[in-house]
Structure formats: structure tokens, C-alpha cells
XYZ file of C-alpha atoms in Angstrom:
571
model
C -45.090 -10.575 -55.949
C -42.231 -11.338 -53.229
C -39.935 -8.214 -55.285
C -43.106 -6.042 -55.560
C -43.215 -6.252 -52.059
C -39.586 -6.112 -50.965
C -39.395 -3.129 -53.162
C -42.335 -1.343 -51.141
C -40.874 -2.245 -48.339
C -37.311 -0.794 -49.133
C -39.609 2.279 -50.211
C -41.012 2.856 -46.996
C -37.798 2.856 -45.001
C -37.040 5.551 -46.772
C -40.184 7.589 -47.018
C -39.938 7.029 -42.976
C -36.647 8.277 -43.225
C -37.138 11.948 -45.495
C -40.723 12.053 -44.860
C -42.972 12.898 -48.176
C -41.026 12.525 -51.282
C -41.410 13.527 -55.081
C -42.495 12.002 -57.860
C -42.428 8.481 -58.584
C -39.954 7.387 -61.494
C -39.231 4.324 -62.665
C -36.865 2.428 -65.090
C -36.930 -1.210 -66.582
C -33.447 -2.420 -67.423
C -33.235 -6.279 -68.644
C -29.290 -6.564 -69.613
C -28.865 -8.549 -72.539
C -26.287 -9.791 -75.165
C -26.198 -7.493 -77.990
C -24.070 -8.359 -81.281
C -22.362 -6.913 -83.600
C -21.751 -3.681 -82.193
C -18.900 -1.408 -83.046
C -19.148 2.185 -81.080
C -15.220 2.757 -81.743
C -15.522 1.811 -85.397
C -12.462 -0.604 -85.238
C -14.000 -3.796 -84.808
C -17.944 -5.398 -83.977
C -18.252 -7.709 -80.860
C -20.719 -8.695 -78.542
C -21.872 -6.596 -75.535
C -23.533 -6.370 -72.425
C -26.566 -3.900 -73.084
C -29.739 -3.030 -71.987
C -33.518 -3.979 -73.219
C -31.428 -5.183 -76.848
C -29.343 -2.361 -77.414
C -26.480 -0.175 -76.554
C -25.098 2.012 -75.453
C -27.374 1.625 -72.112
C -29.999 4.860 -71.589
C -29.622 7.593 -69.435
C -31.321 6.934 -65.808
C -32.217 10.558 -64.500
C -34.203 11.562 -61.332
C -35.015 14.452 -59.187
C -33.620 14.830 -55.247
C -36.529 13.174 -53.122
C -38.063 11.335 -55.812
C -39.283 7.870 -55.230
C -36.557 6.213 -57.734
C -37.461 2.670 -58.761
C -35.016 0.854 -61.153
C -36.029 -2.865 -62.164
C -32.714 -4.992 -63.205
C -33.988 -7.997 -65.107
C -31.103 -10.305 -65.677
C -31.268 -11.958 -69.439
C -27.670 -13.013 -69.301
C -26.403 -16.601 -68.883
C -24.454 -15.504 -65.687
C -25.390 -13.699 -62.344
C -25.416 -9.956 -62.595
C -26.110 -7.035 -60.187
C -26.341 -3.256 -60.332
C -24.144 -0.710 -58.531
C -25.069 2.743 -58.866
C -21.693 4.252 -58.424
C -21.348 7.720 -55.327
C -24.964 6.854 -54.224
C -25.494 6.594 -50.207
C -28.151 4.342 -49.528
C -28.316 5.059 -45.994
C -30.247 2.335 -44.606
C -30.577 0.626 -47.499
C -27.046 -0.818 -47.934
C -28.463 -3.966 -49.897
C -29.018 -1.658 -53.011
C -25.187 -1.313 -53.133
C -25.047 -3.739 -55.740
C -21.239 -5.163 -55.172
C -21.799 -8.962 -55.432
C -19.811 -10.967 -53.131
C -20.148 -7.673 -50.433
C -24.097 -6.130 -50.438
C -25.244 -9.249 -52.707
C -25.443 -12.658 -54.361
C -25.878 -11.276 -57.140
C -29.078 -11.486 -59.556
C -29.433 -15.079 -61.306
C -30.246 -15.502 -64.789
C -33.826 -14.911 -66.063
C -34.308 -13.548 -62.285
C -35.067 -9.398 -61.437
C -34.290 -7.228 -58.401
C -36.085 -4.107 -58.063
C -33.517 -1.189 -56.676
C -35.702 1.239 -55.096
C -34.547 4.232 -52.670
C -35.557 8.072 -52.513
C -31.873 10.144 -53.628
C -30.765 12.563 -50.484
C -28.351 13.959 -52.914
C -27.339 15.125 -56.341
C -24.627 15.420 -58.631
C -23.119 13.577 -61.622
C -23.480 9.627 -61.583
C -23.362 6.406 -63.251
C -24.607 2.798 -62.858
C -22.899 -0.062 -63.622
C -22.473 -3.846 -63.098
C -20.196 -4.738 -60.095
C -19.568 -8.329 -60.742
C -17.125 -10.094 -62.813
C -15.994 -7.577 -65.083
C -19.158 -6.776 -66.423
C -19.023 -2.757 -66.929
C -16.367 -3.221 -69.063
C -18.190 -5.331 -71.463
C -20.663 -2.982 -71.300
C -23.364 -2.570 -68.958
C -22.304 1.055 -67.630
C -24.797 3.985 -67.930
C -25.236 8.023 -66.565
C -27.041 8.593 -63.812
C -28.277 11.936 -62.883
C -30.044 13.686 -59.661
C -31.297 17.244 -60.078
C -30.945 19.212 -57.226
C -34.780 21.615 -55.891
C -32.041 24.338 -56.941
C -29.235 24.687 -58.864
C -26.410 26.354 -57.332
C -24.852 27.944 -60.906
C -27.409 28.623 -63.443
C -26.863 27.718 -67.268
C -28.561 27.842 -70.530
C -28.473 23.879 -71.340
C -25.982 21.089 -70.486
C -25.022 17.737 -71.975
C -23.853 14.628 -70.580
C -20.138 13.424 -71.757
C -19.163 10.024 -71.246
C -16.260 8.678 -71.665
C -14.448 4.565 -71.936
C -12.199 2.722 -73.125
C -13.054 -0.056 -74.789
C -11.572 -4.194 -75.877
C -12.188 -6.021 -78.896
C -12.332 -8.890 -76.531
C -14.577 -10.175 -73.631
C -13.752 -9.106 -70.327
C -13.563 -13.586 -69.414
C -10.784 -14.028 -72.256
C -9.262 -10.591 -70.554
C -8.609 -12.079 -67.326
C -7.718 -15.625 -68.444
C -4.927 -13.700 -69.952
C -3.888 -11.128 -67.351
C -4.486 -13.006 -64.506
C -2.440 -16.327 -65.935
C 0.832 -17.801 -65.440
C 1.905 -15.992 -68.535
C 1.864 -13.056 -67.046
C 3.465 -13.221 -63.978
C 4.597 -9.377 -64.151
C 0.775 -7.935 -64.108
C 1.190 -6.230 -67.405
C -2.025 -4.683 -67.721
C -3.917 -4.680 -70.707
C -4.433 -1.458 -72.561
C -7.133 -1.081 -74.377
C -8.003 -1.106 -77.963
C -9.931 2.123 -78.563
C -12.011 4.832 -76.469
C -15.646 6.027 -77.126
C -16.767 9.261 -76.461
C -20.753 9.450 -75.845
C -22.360 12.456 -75.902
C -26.111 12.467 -74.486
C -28.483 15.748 -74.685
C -30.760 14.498 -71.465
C -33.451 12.814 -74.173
C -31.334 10.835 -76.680
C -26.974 9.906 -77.243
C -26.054 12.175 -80.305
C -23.283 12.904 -82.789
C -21.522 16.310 -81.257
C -22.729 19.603 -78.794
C -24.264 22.147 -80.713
C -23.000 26.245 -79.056
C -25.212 28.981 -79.709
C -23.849 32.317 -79.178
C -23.149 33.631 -75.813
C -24.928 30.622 -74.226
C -23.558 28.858 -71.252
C -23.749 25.018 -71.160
C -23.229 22.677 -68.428
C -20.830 19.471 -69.447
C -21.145 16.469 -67.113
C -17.849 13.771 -67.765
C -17.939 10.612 -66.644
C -15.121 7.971 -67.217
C -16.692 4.928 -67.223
C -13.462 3.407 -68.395
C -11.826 0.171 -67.113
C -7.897 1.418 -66.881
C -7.647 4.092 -68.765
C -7.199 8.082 -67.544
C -8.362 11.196 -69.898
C -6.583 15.138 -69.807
C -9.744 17.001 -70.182
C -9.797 20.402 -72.202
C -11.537 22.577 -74.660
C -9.758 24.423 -77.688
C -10.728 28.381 -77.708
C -12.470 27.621 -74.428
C -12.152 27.921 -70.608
C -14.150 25.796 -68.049
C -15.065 26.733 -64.698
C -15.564 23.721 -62.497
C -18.717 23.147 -60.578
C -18.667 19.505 -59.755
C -16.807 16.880 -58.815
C -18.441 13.366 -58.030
C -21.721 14.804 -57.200
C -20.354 17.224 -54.585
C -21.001 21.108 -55.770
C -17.758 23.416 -55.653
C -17.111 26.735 -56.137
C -16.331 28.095 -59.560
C -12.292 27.696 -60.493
C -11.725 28.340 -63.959
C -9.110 26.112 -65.859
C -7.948 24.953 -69.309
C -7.657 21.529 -68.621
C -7.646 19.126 -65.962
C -7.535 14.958 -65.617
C -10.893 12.819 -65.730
C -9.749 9.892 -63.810
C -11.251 6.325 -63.803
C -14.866 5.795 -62.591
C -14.598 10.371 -61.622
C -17.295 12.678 -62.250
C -16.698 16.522 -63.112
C -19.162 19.019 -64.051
C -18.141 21.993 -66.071
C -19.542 25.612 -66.973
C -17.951 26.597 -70.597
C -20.013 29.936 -71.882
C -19.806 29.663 -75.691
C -18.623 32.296 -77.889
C -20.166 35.704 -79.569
C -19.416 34.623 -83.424
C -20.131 31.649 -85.094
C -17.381 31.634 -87.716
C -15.227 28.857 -86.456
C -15.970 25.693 -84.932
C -13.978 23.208 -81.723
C -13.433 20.460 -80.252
C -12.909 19.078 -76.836
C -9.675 17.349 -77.180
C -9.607 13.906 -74.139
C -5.962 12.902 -73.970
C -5.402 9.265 -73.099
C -3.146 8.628 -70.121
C -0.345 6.074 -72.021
C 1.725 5.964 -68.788
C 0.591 2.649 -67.847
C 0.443 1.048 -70.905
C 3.001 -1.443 -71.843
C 2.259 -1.585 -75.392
C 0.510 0.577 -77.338
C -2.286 -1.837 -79.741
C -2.422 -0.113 -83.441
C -5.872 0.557 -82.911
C -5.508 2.870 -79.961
C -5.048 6.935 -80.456
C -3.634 9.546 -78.356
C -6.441 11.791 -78.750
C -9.536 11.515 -79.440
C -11.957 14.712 -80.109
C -16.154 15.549 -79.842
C -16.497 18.322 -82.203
C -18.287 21.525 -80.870
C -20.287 23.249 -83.526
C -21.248 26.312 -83.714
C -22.169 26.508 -87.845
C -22.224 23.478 -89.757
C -20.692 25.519 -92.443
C -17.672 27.035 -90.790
C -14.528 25.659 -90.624
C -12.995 23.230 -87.878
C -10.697 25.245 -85.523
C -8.612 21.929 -84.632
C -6.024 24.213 -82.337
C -5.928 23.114 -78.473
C -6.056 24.460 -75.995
C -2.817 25.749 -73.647
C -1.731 22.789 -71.697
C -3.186 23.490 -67.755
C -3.527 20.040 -65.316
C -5.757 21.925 -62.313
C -5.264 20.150 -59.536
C -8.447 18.694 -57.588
C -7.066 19.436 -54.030
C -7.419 23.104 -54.922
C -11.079 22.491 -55.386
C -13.348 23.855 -52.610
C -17.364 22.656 -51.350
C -19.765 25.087 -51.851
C -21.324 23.915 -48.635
C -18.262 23.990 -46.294
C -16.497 21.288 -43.923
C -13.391 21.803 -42.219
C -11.723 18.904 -41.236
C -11.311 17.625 -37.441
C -9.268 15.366 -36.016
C -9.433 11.564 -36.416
C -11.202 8.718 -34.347
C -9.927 5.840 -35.885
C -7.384 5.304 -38.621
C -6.694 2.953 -40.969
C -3.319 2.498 -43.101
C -3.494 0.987 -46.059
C 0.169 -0.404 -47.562
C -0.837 -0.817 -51.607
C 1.238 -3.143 -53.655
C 1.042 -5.340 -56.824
C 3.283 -8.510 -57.134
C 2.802 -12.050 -58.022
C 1.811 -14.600 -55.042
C 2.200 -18.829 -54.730
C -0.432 -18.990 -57.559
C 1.952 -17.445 -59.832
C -0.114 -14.641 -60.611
C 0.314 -11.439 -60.256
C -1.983 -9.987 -57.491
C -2.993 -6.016 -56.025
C -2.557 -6.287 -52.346
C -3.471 -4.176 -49.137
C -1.602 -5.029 -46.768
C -0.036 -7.980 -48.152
C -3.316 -9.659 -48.522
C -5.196 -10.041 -51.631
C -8.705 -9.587 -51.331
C -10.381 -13.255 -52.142
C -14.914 -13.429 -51.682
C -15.793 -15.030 -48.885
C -18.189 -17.732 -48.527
C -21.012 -16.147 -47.426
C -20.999 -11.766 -48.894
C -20.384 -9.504 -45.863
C -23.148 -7.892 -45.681
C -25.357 -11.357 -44.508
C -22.389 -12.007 -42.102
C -22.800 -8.276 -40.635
C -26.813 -8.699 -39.508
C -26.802 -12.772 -38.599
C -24.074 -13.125 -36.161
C -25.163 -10.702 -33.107
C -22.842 -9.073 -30.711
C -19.881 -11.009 -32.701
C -20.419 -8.740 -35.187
C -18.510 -6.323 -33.966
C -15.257 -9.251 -34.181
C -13.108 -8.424 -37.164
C -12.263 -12.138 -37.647
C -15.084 -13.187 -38.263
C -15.336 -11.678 -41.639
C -12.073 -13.585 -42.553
C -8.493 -13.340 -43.185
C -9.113 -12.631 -46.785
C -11.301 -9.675 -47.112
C -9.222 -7.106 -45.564
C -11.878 -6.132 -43.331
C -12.101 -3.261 -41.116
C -14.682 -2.540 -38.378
C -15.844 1.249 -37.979
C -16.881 2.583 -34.724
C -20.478 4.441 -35.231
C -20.353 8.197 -35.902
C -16.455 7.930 -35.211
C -14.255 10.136 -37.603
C -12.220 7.256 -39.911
C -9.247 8.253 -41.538
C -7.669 5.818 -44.495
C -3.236 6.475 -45.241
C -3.124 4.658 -48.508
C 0.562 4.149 -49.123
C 0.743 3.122 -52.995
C 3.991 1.374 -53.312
C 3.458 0.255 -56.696
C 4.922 2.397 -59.964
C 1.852 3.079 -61.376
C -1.709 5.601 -59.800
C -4.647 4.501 -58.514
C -7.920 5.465 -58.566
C -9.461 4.122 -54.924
C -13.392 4.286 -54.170
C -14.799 4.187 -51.749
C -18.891 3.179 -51.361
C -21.268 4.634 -49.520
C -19.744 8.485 -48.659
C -17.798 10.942 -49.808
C -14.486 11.337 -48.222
C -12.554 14.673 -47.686
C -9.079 14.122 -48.839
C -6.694 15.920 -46.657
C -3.683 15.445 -48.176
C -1.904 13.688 -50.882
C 1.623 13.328 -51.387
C 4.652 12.196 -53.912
C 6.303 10.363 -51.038
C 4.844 7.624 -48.636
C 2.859 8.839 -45.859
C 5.433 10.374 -43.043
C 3.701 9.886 -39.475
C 6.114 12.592 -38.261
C 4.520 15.147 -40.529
C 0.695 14.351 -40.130
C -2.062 16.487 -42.108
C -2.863 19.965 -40.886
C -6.808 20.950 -40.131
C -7.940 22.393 -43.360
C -10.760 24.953 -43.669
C -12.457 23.179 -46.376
C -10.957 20.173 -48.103
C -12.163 18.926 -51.399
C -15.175 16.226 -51.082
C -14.793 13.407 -53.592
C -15.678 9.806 -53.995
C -12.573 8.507 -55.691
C -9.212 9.512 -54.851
C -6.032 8.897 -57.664
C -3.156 8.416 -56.005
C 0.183 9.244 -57.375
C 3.045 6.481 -58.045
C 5.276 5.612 -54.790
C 2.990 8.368 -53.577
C 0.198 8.608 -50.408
C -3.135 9.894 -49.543
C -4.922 10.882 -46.222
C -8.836 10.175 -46.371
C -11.076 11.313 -43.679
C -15.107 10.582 -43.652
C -17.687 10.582 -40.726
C -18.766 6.711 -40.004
C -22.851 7.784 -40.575
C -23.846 5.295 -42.413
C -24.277 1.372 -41.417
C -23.576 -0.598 -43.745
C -20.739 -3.048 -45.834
C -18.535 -1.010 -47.616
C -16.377 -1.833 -50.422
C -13.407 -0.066 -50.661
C -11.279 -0.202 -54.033
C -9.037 0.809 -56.771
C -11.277 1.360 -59.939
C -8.702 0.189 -62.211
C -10.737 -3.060 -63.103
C -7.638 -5.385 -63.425
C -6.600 -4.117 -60.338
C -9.656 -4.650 -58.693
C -10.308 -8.438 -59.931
C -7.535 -9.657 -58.867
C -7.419 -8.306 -55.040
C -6.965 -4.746 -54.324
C -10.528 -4.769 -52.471
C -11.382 -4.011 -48.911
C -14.388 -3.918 -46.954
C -15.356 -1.372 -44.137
C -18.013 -3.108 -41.490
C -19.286 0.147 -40.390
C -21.741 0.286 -36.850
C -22.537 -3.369 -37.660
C -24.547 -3.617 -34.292
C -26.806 -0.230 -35.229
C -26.843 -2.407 -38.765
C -28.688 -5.000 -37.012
C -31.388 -2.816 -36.136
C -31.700 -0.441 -39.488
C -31.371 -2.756 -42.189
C -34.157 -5.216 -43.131
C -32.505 -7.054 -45.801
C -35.422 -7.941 -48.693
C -36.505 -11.825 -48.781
C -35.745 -11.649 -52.373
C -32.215 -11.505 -51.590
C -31.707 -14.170 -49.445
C -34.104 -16.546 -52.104
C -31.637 -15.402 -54.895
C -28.573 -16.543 -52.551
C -29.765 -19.742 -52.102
C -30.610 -20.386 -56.075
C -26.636 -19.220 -56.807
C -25.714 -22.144 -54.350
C -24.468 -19.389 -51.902
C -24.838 -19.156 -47.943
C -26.713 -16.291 -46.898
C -25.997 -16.065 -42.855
C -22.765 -17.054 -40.673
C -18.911 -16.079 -41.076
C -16.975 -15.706 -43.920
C -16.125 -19.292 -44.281
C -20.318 -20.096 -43.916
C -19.862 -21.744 -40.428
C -22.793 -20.443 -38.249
C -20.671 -21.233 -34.711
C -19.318 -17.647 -36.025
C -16.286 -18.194 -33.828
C -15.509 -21.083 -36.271
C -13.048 -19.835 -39.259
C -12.617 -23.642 -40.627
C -13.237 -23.642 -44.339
C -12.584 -20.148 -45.067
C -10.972 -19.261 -48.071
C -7.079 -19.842 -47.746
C -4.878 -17.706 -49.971
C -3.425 -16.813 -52.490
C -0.516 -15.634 -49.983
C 2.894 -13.649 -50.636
C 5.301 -15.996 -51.519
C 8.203 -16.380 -49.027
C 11.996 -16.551 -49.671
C 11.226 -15.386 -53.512
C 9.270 -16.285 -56.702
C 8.280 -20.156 -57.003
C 8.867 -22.739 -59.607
C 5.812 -21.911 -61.617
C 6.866 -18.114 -61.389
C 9.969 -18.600 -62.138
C 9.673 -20.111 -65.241
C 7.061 -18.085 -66.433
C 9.316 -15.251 -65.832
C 11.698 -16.673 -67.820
C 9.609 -17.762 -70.904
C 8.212 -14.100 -70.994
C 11.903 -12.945 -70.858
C 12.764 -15.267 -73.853
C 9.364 -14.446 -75.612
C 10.811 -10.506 -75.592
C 14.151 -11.210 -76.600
C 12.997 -13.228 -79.658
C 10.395 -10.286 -80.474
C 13.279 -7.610 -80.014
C 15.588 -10.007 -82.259
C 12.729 -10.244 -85.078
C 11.725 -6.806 -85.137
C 16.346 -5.957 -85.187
C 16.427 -8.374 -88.068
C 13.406 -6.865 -89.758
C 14.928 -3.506 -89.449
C 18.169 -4.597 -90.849
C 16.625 -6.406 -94.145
């Protein structure tokens, strides 16, 4: 009864806040364990699915529509729901980052996520605690717009991931170990390609002649990048995580982790040949390469079951997403507030290798951010109080914020950001140069994730509208789990009066063993940081012991690999 009635409640705030809404549609989704599965056909494990099977269902809605999604948890560990490029204005405990917006959901518990979309696009819902998306619980999530801007004949739904023949636990115990005091990321062993008609997942698209279909791609994947194109075929873009642009044809373009793009591609006249859409994985990252793992993987396009396979791709085009343009436009202004953030990756006094902004790796506080936000008052507004390891960052109300990410690591990034979409108003191959500062753009591209390039920047700019906890990220999963994680405390005094946190939340806080009010470090004298979580911290003067000898047993473990596979060779 409690969630029945925290769910009206969250119902009403926003039926008070768009005034009558749609239709009321609902969706029950108890994750399980399911075994035995094999979507890659390399080798059957155990997943995280939903209501005993997988690969979890579509979740589709209309704009306005009362949306009610029931999470029942049937797993042996807390879980929670994030429906990823979703707003929630006013309703910033549906975020569904544990640790930030959340406990999280105990086993054999439920928490009913119920808010009325004020958007549409291209989406997807997945757990945002401890890894579990990549184990599986990761599903589309589409809101129709009252009207279409671009019409078409019929679409499907193209989802993309990569996928481990481990669990995402024995994962981390590896990358995030001693062992691997480098931060070799692990690659994965195969990729699935989905394909979902709006009722049902099927085998390929079906063209007819002359028809023009809508593609929505979503990379769902935990590390891993995808070049996008069809052989035979142009696509005009429409989309790009849930924000409409205007048409820009291309041949190919790059699906980036956790990105959204929607596509028109008009078939042909004849049916004499089929295609395929060819998804190039992104190897640049990978140190090895397991024997499981392709290059490319294909969806086939038919057009006659009887003709032959045209297998020829298509001419080698990477559009880039700055050139994109809103339909609906939004020049940019000048900035309010700003907010640097210095990206690197290295290994810190626990000897393992960590993501950093600002030379602090992102560790949970005692108490998630969100309860510290609306139970400490006017100190609220105090940055320390959220702690020293969160890499907080107050936002003025209705102030302009601009984010500099400097990456200073080898590799990209794909950085999210909940709650908004941010214009991105410039992005660079070179650190960010405060000399040379972005110009005012007419109408910058409006996205929710933002890769940026190795030893490269970008310049983020978004309008501080919505009160709330924020978590700020890189998508790459390892990346993510091991520290490169901020949180934005945006308006937390207007937060204080517009968010009426559900009972159910705090009563599944205190059965996890987890405080639901006071700082970061669970003191209610707010002013109090004793107890807060203390490192890990950047080592000083060098590597330690413990890194330094795991250094040098990988070192020795390489040499004797190198020497095996020399005297191999040689025999």
C-alpha cells in the first residue's frame, strides 16, 4: 500500500505540473537470474533479465502519458532502475543512480517509477548499480511525440552491446585488482545486435520497395564504440539522444557508448539484391583482442528471401555530430558558472588503477546525495558538506553552467550527464585553451552524452532548470566503477521545496543498513565531516610498494608470454 501511494503521489506532482495527461500505461518488470543464455552464440551464462527471460522487452509510451513502471527486485542483491536522457523535473528520486537519487531497491522489495514524459526521442533503461546493465538488465525505451517531425512508412528499433562470458563481479575483481595496476580494460568477448519491430525482438528488417523506415540505435554497450553504416544505402539523420535534428544525409557515422541516433534510410525500387548494415567495433582501446570477438558484425536487410546477399559496404563517411543542428533552435549565450573538469586515469595508494576528475576519484558517500540535498537546510547550499569524495559541484538556479572536460588520458570518453541535455559548444584535439574560448553559435548540437577525443577537450553548456542530484559520468562502465563520477547539486534550496521524496525510499534505505538524512559522512551536525569516506588518494612522490611490484610481475608475466609465443614461432 505505502508504494501504491508514493506512486500516486509522485503522479500528482506531475499531473500538477503539465496539467491533464494521456493515457495511463504501465509495465511490470521483476529482474531475475536467467540461465543458460547465449545471444552471441559463443558461450551460455547467466543473466540479469526481466519477468524470466531475456533480452528485457521494449518499454514504449506516448508524450504526456501517465507512465508507470513497477521494478520488482528478484535478485539476491540491491538493484535500481535508471531510465537513461529522461528529465524528471521534480521528480529527481526516479533517477535511479544508487548511491546519488537512491538506496537502491532490496531484494524481494519493488519501487514503482511513475512520471508523465515532457519529451520524446530514442531511450533506454537500465540498472545503475554495480555493474548491472552489463550483465544484462538494459532495455529500449521509447516516447512518441503528438507529431512527428519527419514522416516514414515503419521503423525498427536497433540495439546494440557488447557482451562477457563472465559476470560483471569476477570483471571488476580482475580490473580493479592489484594485478592490474595499468587499468587495462577489458574488451569484450562478443557483440549482439537486437533488432525489435515495436511488438516483438526479431531475426533481420524486412524493405519493401520505395518505403522509408525509421532505424532507432542504441548502444547499450559497456566499453565498446560501433561505425554505423548501411551497404547500397544512405541515412539521413533525425535524432540524436532524443533531441530532433534536421535531416543531414551520411554514409556512416559512430554510435558511441550509452548514444542514441535515429535514422531515415528510404529503401530501394527493385528487390533483386539484398544488405546489410555493417556496425564496426571500435578496437582502439582494446589491449587484446579475445578469439571470440569480430570486427564486424552485420543485421541483414532483406528485401526477397530469395535474392542474393549484396555483402559490399558502404563508402567509408564518419559524419561528425557537431555538424548536427536542432530542429527547434537554441543559440548559445554566455556562461554563469563554469566548471573545469581535468580527466585522468592512473593508479592511486590502493594500487589500483583509478578514473579521476580532478585528481579525485569519485568514492559513495555515506548517506546518497540526494537525502543530504533536502535534510540539511540553508547548509545545503555548502559544497563540503557533500564530501571530499564525490566531486561535487553546487549549481546556482536558472544560472547558465558550462563543464571544460580536459581528457588527459590516451583513450575517448563518453561523459553523461543526467537530467538535461547539454549543447556542446566545442570540442577539440588539444586541451581546452582559456585564451581561445568558444564563440556564440547559432544553434549547437543538443545531446546527452558527449565522446571526447584522446588528450582532447570539450565545452558543455546547459541551463540549471531542473533541481535535483545529478550524476555526471563517463559511460565507459570500467571507467565509471572505479571513479570517474561527479555529482551536480543543482538549486538545492528550491529542491527543498519541489521534491517530496516517497516514504518508500527512505524505508528501503534503512533495510540496506544505509543513512537516509545528514552529510556525506552520515553526521547530522552537517558541519561535521568526521567519518567520511577517506580516499583512495593520488599517490605522492611515485607508485608504492604494492604498485610497484605489481608493475613488475605484469612486466615479467609479458615478457614470458612474448618469449613463449618467439619460441613457439621458432619450433
Amino acid at each position: 500500500m505505502r508504494l501504491a501511494l508514493a506512486a500516486s503521489a509522485a503522479a500528482a506532482v506531475a499531473i500538477a505540473a503539465t496539467g491533464s495527461v494521456g493515457a495511463a500505461t504501465t509495465y511490470n518488470l521483476e529482474a531475475t537470474y536467467v540461465d543458460n543464455v547465449n545471444p552471441s552464440n559463443t558461450q551460455a551464462r547467466r543473466v540479469i533479465g526481466i519477468n524470466g527471460a531475456w533480452p528485457p522487452p521494449l518499454v514504449v509510451a506516448n508524450y504526456n502519458d501517465s507512465l508507470t513502471v513497477n521494478v520488482k527486485n528478484s535478485l539476491d542483491v540491491p538493484t535500481s532502475m535508471h531510465s537513461h536522457g529522461i528529465f524528471f523535473k521534480g521528480q529527481n528520486y526516479l533517477d535511479g543512480a544508487a548511491g546519488v537519487t537512491q538506496c537502491g531497491i532490496p531484494p524481494g522489495e519493488s519501487f514503482t517509477y511513475q512520471y508523465v514524459p515532457q519529451q520524446w526521442g530514442t531511450y533506454w533503461y537500465h540498472a545503475h548499480i554495480n555493474g548491472q546493465y552489463v550483465d544484462g538488465f538494459r532495455g529500449p525505451l521509447i516516447i512518441r511525440p503528438p507529431t512527428e517531425v519527419y514522416k516514414y512508412d515503419a521503423e525498427y528499433i536497433v540495439v546494440v552491446g557488447d557482451w562477457y562470458h563472465k559476470e560483471y563481479p569476477e570483471i571488476m575483481r580482475s580490473y580493479a585488482g592489484i594485478h592490474n595496476p595499468t587499468g587495462s580494460e577489458p574488451p569484450p568477448d562478443s557483440v549482439v545486435v537486437l533488432i525489435h519491430d515495436g511488438t516483438k525482438y526479431i531475426d533481420n528488417m524486412t524493405f519493401a520497395p520505395g518505403k522509408t523506415y525509421r532505424l532507432r540505435l542504441i548502444n547499450m554497450s559497456a566499453f565498446t564504440m560501433y561505425h554505423i553504416s548501411i551497404g547500397g544505402h544512405t541515412m539521413d539523420v533525425i535524432e540524436v539522444d532524443g533531441e530532433d535534428t534536421n535531416r543531414k544525409t551520411t554514409g556512416g557515422f559512430w554510435l558511441s557508448v550509452a548514444s542514441r541516433w535515429s535514422v531515415l534510410v528510404t529503401a530501394k525500387n527493385t528487390t533483386d539484391k539484398n544488405y546489410q548494415m555493417d556496425l564496426g567495433v571500435d578496437t582502439s582501446m582494446f589491449a587484446i583482442m579475445p578469439p571470440t570477438l569480430q570486427t564486424n558484425y552485420t543485421t541483414p536487410i532483406i528485401y526477397n528471401p530469395a535474392s542474393p546477399l549484396d555483402a559490399t559496404p558502404a563508402p567509408w563517411e564518419e559524419l561528425d555530430d557537431m555538424t548536427l543542428e536542432p530542429h527547434v533552435v537554441e543559440p548559445s549565450t554566455a556562461a554563469d558558472q563554469s566548471i573545469t573538469l581535468d580527466v585522468r586515469l592512473d593508479m592511486l595508494d590502493d594500487g589500483i588503477n583509478h578514473g579521476m576528475f580532478n585528481e579525485v576519484s569519485y568514492s559513495k558517500p555515506k548517506v546518497p546525495t540526494i537525502f543530504t540535498a533536502v535534510s540539511t537546510g540553508g547548509n545545503a547550499s555548502k559544497v563540503d558538506i557533500y564530501g571530499t569524495r564525490t566531486n561535487a559541484h553546487v549549481l546556482e538556479s536558472n544560472k547558465m553552467i558550462q563543464v571544460i572536460i580536459n581528457n588527459n588520458d590516451a583513450g575517448s570518453h563518453p561523459f553523461h550527464l543526467h537530467g538535461h541535455r547539454f549543447q556542446i559548444v566545442a570540442r577539440n584535439d588539444s586541451l581546452y585553451d582559456p585564451s581561445n574560448p568558444p564563440a556564440l553559435l547559432p544553434n549547437p548540437v543538443r545531446r546527452d552524452i558527449v565522446q571526447v577525443p584522446p588528450l582532447g577537450s570539450a565545452v558543455l553548456q546547459f541551463r540549471a532548470d531542473n533541481p535535483g542530484v545529478w550524476a555526471f559520468h563517463c559511460h565507459i562502465e570500467w571507467h565509471m566503477a572505479t571513479g570517474l563520477f561527479a555529482t551536480f547539486i543543482e538549486a538545492p534550496l528550491e529542491m527543498q521545496q519541489s521534491i517530496k521524496i516517497p516514504q518508500v525510499l527512505y524505508d528501503q534505505c534503512n533495510k540496506l543498513g544505509t543513512p537516509s538524512a545528514g552529510n556525506a559522512a552520515g553526521n547530522l551536525d552537517v558541519l561535521d565531516m568526521t567519518g567520511e569516506v577517506d580516499g583512495p588518494n593520488v599517490i605522492s612522490g611515485g607508485w608504492d610498494r604494492v604498485g610497484k611490484i605489481a608493475l613488475a610481475f605484469t612486466i615479467l608475466a609479458a615478457l614470458l608470454g612474448l618469449a613463449t609465443v618467439v619460441w613457439f614461432g621458432s619450433t
